[in-house]
């Protein structure tokens, strides 16, 4: 944890204001001082909780991800694209932060800034890894349950399969600038599962 023990009112007010500002103005327009003013909290309090803009931006992403649920209907061919679509939606939300509607130059935007933040601050990098580890554990559990049901091969490497799927989304956003959406998520899953489905899948 960064800073002093959390106060829920400070966290909620600060993160609400930071979320609004980040989505409206992008990473460049995220000002911790303005966040403190909007949230009605002291700047010193804000900086004790989130020492830099990088820490604050990551906290916003973490808050947004916490609202994404992983649905398990028992049909991995439906559940897996649905989860990847949520990852894609989060990436697109951060990529579009601060831009006018329809203004898409293919750059990664705030997604790239968060990757760079992990390199700038060792503790931000550790917090990012913890955030993704928590989410990825839930996603891998989805695959493991499908394997246990016999939908996926018994010898399937769940971690490698998930890395292939999620990694492809980040590659398109960070490297190629290509769109990630439901259609692409379905293509990814269809391609990956050809070698992962059991005969009963």
Short mmCIF file of C-alpha atoms in Angstrom, two decimals:
data_model
loop_
_atom_site.label_atom_id
_atom_site.label_comp_id
_atom_site.label_asym_id
_atom_site.label_seq_id
_atom_site.Cartn_x
_atom_site.Cartn_y
_atom_site.Cartn_z
CA UNK A 1 0.00 0.00 0.00
CA UNK A 2 1.22 3.50 -0.79
CA UNK A 3 1.01 6.16 1.94
CA UNK A 4 -0.99 6.06 5.13
CA UNK A 5 -3.95 3.82 5.94
CA UNK A 6 -6.91 4.50 3.70
CA UNK A 7 -9.91 6.63 4.58
CA UNK A 8 -12.83 5.55 2.45
CA UNK A 9 -14.21 9.07 2.05
CA UNK A 10 -10.85 10.39 0.82
CA UNK A 11 -10.38 7.43 -1.50
CA UNK A 12 -13.85 7.64 -2.98
CA UNK A 13 -13.92 11.40 -3.40
CA UNK A 14 -10.41 11.58 -4.77
CA UNK A 15 -10.85 8.68 -7.17
CA UNK A 16 -14.19 9.94 -8.41
CA UNK A 17 -12.70 13.31 -9.24
CA UNK A 18 -9.58 11.74 -10.75
CA UNK A 19 -11.65 9.43 -12.92
CA UNK A 20 -13.70 12.29 -14.31
CA UNK A 21 -10.61 14.33 -15.03
CA UNK A 22 -8.60 11.49 -16.57
CA UNK A 23 -11.39 10.40 -18.90
CA UNK A 24 -12.15 13.96 -19.95
CA UNK A 25 -8.59 15.25 -20.43
CA UNK A 26 -6.39 12.18 -20.70
CA UNK A 27 -3.19 11.49 -18.85
CA UNK A 28 -1.60 14.83 -19.74
CA UNK A 29 -4.58 16.67 -18.29
CA UNK A 30 -4.71 14.77 -15.02
CA UNK A 31 -3.69 17.26 -12.33
CA UNK A 32 -3.49 15.96 -8.74
CA UNK A 33 -3.90 19.52 -7.46
CA UNK A 34 -7.13 19.92 -9.42
CA UNK A 35 -8.31 16.52 -8.26
CA UNK A 36 -7.82 17.62 -4.64
CA UNK A 37 -9.75 20.82 -5.30
CA UNK A 38 -12.63 19.03 -7.01
CA UNK A 39 -12.79 16.39 -4.28
CA UNK A 40 -12.65 18.97 -1.50
CA UNK A 41 -9.65 17.42 0.20
CA UNK A 42 -6.29 18.88 1.16
CA UNK A 43 -3.48 18.52 -1.37
CA UNK A 44 -1.23 17.12 1.33
CA UNK A 45 -3.82 14.42 2.03
CA UNK A 46 -4.07 13.53 -1.64
CA UNK A 47 -0.29 13.34 -2.07
CA UNK A 48 0.10 11.17 1.02
CA UNK A 49 -2.30 8.69 -0.55
CA UNK A 50 -1.06 9.01 -4.16
CA UNK A 51 2.45 10.52 -4.26
CA UNK A 52 2.52 11.12 -8.03
CA UNK A 53 0.20 11.43 -10.99
CA UNK A 54 1.26 7.91 -11.99
CA UNK A 55 0.02 6.49 -8.69
CA UNK A 56 -3.25 8.35 -9.06
CA UNK A 57 -3.81 7.24 -12.67
CA UNK A 58 -3.18 3.61 -11.75
CA UNK A 59 -5.64 3.87 -8.87
CA UNK A 60 -8.27 5.12 -11.31
CA UNK A 61 -7.72 2.15 -13.62
CA UNK A 62 -7.87 -0.22 -10.65
CA UNK A 63 -11.16 1.33 -9.56
CA UNK A 64 -12.64 1.00 -13.04
CA UNK A 65 -11.56 -2.62 -13.35
CA UNK A 66 -13.15 -3.52 -10.04
CA UNK A 67 -16.55 -2.96 -11.66
CA UNK A 68 -15.90 -5.58 -14.35
CA UNK A 69 -17.31 -8.97 -13.49
CA UNK A 70 -16.28 -12.33 -14.93
CA UNK A 71 -19.36 -14.29 -15.89
CA UNK A 72 -19.31 -18.09 -15.90
CA UNK A 73 -22.36 -19.51 -17.67
CA UNK A 74 -20.72 -22.87 -18.22
CA UNK A 75 -20.09 -22.18 -21.92
CA UNK A 76 -16.43 -21.24 -22.39
CA UNK A 77 -17.03 -20.32 -26.03
CA UNK A 78 -19.38 -17.59 -24.84
CA UNK A 79 -17.77 -16.61 -21.54
CA UNK A 80 -14.23 -16.17 -22.81
CA UNK A 81 -15.05 -13.68 -25.60
CA UNK A 82 -17.27 -11.80 -23.13
CA UNK A 83 -14.37 -11.41 -20.71
CA UNK A 84 -11.92 -10.42 -23.42
CA UNK A 85 -14.44 -7.85 -24.60
CA UNK A 86 -14.32 -6.29 -21.13
CA UNK A 87 -10.53 -6.12 -21.29
CA UNK A 88 -10.82 -4.53 -24.72
CA UNK A 89 -13.39 -2.02 -23.48
CA UNK A 90 -11.06 -0.98 -20.65
CA UNK A 91 -8.13 -0.57 -23.04
CA UNK A 92 -10.24 1.43 -25.46
CA UNK A 93 -11.53 3.64 -22.64
CA UNK A 94 -7.97 4.51 -21.62
CA UNK A 95 -6.80 4.85 -25.22
CA UNK A 96 -9.62 7.32 -25.91
CA UNK A 97 -9.25 9.28 -22.65
CA UNK A 98 -8.99 12.99 -23.35
CA UNK A 99 -9.84 12.73 -27.03
CA UNK A 100 -12.82 14.08 -28.87
CA UNK A 101 -15.32 11.45 -30.05
CA UNK A 102 -14.16 9.92 -33.30
CA UNK A 103 -10.63 11.25 -32.88
CA UNK A 104 -8.63 8.02 -33.07
CA UNK A 105 -5.07 8.29 -34.33
CA UNK A 106 -4.25 4.71 -33.36
CA UNK A 107 -1.97 5.66 -30.48
CA UNK A 108 -2.15 3.86 -27.16
CA UNK A 109 -2.76 7.03 -25.14
CA UNK A 110 -3.06 6.49 -21.40
CA UNK A 111 -2.44 2.75 -21.82
CA UNK A 112 1.12 3.53 -22.87
CA UNK A 113 1.50 6.07 -20.06
CA UNK A 114 0.63 3.44 -17.48
CA UNK A 115 3.18 1.03 -18.92
CA UNK A 116 5.78 3.80 -18.75
CA UNK A 117 4.72 4.61 -15.18
CA UNK A 118 5.68 1.09 -14.12
CA UNK A 119 9.18 1.78 -15.43
CA UNK A 120 9.40 5.18 -13.71
CA UNK A 121 8.36 3.95 -10.25
CA UNK A 122 9.20 0.52 -8.87
CA UNK A 123 6.24 0.65 -6.49
CA UNK A 124 3.84 1.56 -9.32
CA UNK A 125 5.16 -1.41 -11.25
CA UNK A 126 4.53 -3.67 -8.28
CA UNK A 127 1.02 -2.26 -7.83
CA UNK A 128 0.28 -2.85 -11.53
CA UNK A 129 1.46 -6.43 -11.26
CA UNK A 130 -0.71 -6.99 -8.20
CA UNK A 131 -3.71 -5.48 -9.96
CA UNK A 132 -3.32 -7.68 -13.01
CA UNK A 133 -2.47 -10.76 -10.96
CA UNK A 134 -5.76 -10.43 -9.08
CA UNK A 135 -7.76 -10.07 -12.28
CA UNK A 136 -5.83 -12.75 -14.14
CA UNK A 137 -6.36 -15.25 -11.32
CA UNK A 138 -10.12 -14.89 -11.83
CA UNK A 139 -9.78 -15.32 -15.60
CA UNK A 140 -7.58 -18.39 -15.27
CA UNK A 141 -10.11 -19.88 -12.85
CA UNK A 142 -12.72 -19.53 -15.60
CA UNK A 143 -10.51 -21.59 -17.92
CA UNK A 144 -9.71 -24.11 -15.21
CA UNK A 145 -13.39 -24.72 -14.53
CA UNK A 146 -13.98 -25.25 -18.25
CA UNK A 147 -11.10 -27.73 -18.25
CA UNK A 148 -12.52 -29.52 -15.21
CA UNK A 149 -15.89 -29.76 -16.98
CA UNK A 150 -14.19 -31.45 -19.91
CA UNK A 151 -14.75 -28.58 -22.35
CA UNK A 152 -11.01 -27.99 -22.67
CA UNK A 153 -8.20 -30.51 -22.98
CA UNK A 154 -7.10 -32.04 -19.69
CA UNK A 155 -3.45 -31.17 -20.44
CA UNK A 156 -4.19 -27.56 -21.36
CA UNK A 157 -1.71 -24.95 -20.09
CA UNK A 158 -4.25 -22.45 -18.78
CA UNK A 159 -1.71 -19.73 -18.03
CA UNK A 160 -0.20 -19.89 -21.52
CA UNK A 161 -3.63 -19.80 -23.17
CA UNK A 162 -4.70 -16.74 -21.20
CA UNK A 163 -1.39 -15.00 -21.94
CA UNK A 164 -1.97 -15.60 -25.65
CA UNK A 165 -5.43 -14.08 -25.52
CA UNK A 166 -4.86 -11.08 -23.26
CA UNK A 167 -1.40 -10.44 -24.71
CA UNK A 168 -2.83 -10.14 -28.19
CA UNK A 169 -5.14 -7.33 -27.06
CA UNK A 170 -2.31 -5.36 -25.49
CA UNK A 171 -0.09 -5.95 -28.54
CA UNK A 172 -2.69 -4.43 -30.83
CA UNK A 173 -3.22 -1.43 -28.59
CA UNK A 174 0.42 -0.74 -27.73
CA UNK A 175 2.20 -1.80 -30.91
CA UNK A 176 -0.01 -1.94 -33.99
CA UNK A 177 -2.70 0.57 -33.04
CA UNK A 178 -5.32 -1.77 -34.49
CA UNK A 179 -8.82 -1.85 -33.03
CA UNK A 180 -9.79 -4.26 -30.27
CA UNK A 181 -13.47 -5.05 -29.98
CA UNK A 182 -15.96 -7.90 -29.58
CA UNK A 183 -15.34 -9.12 -33.13
CA UNK A 184 -11.61 -9.37 -32.54
CA UNK A 185 -12.16 -11.05 -29.16
CA UNK A 186 -14.29 -13.70 -30.86
CA UNK A 187 -11.62 -14.24 -33.53
CA UNK A 188 -8.96 -14.66 -30.86
CA UNK A 189 -10.98 -17.19 -28.91
CA UNK A 190 -12.01 -19.15 -31.99
CA UNK A 191 -8.39 -19.41 -33.13
CA UNK A 192 -6.97 -20.26 -29.70
CA UNK A 193 -9.61 -22.83 -28.80
CA UNK A 194 -9.10 -24.86 -31.96
CA UNK A 195 -6.15 -26.48 -30.27
CA UNK A 196 -7.52 -26.28 -26.73
CA UNK A 197 -10.97 -27.82 -26.96
CA UNK A 198 -11.35 -31.43 -25.95
CA UNK A 199 -13.29 -33.83 -28.13
CA UNK A 200 -16.25 -33.20 -25.83
CA UNK A 201 -15.87 -29.39 -25.98
#
